[in-house]
Tab-separated table of C-alpha atoms in Angstrom:
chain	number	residue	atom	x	y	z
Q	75	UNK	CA	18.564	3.099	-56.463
Q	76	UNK	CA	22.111	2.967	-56.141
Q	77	UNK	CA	24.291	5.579	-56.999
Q	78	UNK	CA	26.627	5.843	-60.202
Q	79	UNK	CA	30.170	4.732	-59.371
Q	80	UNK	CA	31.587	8.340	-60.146
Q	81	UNK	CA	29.053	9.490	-57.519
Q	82	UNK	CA	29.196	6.944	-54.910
Q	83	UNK	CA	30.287	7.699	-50.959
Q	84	UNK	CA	34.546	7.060	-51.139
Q	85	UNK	CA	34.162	6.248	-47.585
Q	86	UNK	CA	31.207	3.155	-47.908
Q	87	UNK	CA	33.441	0.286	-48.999
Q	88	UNK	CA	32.977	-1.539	-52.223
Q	89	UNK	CA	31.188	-4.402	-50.242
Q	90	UNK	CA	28.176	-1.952	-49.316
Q	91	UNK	CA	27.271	-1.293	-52.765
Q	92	UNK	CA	27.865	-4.839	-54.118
Q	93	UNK	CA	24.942	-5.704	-51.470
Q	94	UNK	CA	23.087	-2.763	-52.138
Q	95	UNK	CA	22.992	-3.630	-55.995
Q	96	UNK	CA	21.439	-7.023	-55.185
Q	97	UNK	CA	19.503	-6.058	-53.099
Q	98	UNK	CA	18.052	-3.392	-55.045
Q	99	UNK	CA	17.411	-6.138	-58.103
Q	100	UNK	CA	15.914	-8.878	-56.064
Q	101	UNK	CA	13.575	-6.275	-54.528
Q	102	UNK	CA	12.819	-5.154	-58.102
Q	103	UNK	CA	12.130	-8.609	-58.550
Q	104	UNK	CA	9.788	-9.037	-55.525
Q	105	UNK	CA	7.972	-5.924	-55.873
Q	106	UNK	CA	7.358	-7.510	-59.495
Q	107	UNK	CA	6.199	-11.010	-58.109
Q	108	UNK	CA	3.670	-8.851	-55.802
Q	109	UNK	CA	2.181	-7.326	-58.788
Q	110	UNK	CA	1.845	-10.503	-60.414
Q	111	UNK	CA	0.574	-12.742	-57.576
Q	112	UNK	CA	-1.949	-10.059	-56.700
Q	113	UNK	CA	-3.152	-9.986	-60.521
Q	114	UNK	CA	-3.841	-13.619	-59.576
Q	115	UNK	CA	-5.319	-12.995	-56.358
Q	116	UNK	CA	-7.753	-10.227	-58.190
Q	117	UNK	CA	-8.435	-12.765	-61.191
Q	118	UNK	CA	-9.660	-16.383	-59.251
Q	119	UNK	CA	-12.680	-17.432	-59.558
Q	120	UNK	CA	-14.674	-16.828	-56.190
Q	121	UNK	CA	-16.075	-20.402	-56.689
Q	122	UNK	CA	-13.201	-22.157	-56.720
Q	123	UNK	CA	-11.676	-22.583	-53.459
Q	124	UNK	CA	-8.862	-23.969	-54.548
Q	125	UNK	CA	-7.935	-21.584	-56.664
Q	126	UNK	CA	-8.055	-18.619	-54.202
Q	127	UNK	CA	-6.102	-21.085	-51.557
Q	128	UNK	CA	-3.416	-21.287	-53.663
Q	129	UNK	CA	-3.366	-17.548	-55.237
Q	130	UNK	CA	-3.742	-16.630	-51.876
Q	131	UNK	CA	-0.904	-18.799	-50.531
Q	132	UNK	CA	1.615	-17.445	-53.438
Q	133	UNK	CA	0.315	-14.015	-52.534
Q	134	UNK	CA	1.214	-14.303	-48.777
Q	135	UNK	CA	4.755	-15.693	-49.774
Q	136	UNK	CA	5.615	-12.532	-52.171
Q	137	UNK	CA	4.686	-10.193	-49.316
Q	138	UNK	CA	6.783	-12.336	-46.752
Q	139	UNK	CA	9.762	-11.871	-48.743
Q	140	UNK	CA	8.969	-8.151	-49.716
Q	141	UNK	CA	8.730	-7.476	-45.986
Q	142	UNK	CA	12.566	-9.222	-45.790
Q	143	UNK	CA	14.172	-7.494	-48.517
Q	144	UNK	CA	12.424	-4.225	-46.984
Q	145	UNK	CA	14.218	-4.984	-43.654
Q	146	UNK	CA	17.140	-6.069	-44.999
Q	147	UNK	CA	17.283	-2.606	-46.848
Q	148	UNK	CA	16.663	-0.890	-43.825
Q	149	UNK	CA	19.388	-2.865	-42.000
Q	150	UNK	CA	22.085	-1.552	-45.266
Q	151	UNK	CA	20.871	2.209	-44.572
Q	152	UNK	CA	20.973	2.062	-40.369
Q	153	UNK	CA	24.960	0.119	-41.198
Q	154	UNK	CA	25.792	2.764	-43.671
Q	155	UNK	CA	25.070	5.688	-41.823
């Protein structure tokens, strides 16, 4: 989480934490997706196919975009420091 304006780095420009604040929420937000997509995953009936395709499908697209806003995280720390 980002720090409280009173406590943030004075020499990090305001830029860095604009990003770092959306980033944090649209990882919130994926991490959120992930939990939903793999209630899905967990709840499809093993007899229907299609149903696991496509819970399966929506699954694999949360974690692609968890894995981006991971690295894009990483990326913010590794500029910051």
């Amino acid at each position: 989480m980002s720090a409280p304006r009173e406590q943030r780095a004075e020499w990090l420009d305001p830029q860095f934490w604009d990003r770092l604040e959306r980033l944090e929420s649209r990882h919130r937000q994926v991490r959120s997706d992930h939990e939903s997509a793999r209630r899905g995953l967990d709840k499809a009936d093993p007899r229907a196919s299609e149903e696991i395709r496509d819970a399966w499908r929506r699954y694999c697209d949360v974690i692609a975009e968890l894995d981006r806003t991971t690295a894009e995280f990483d990326a913010l720390c590794r500029s910051a420091s």
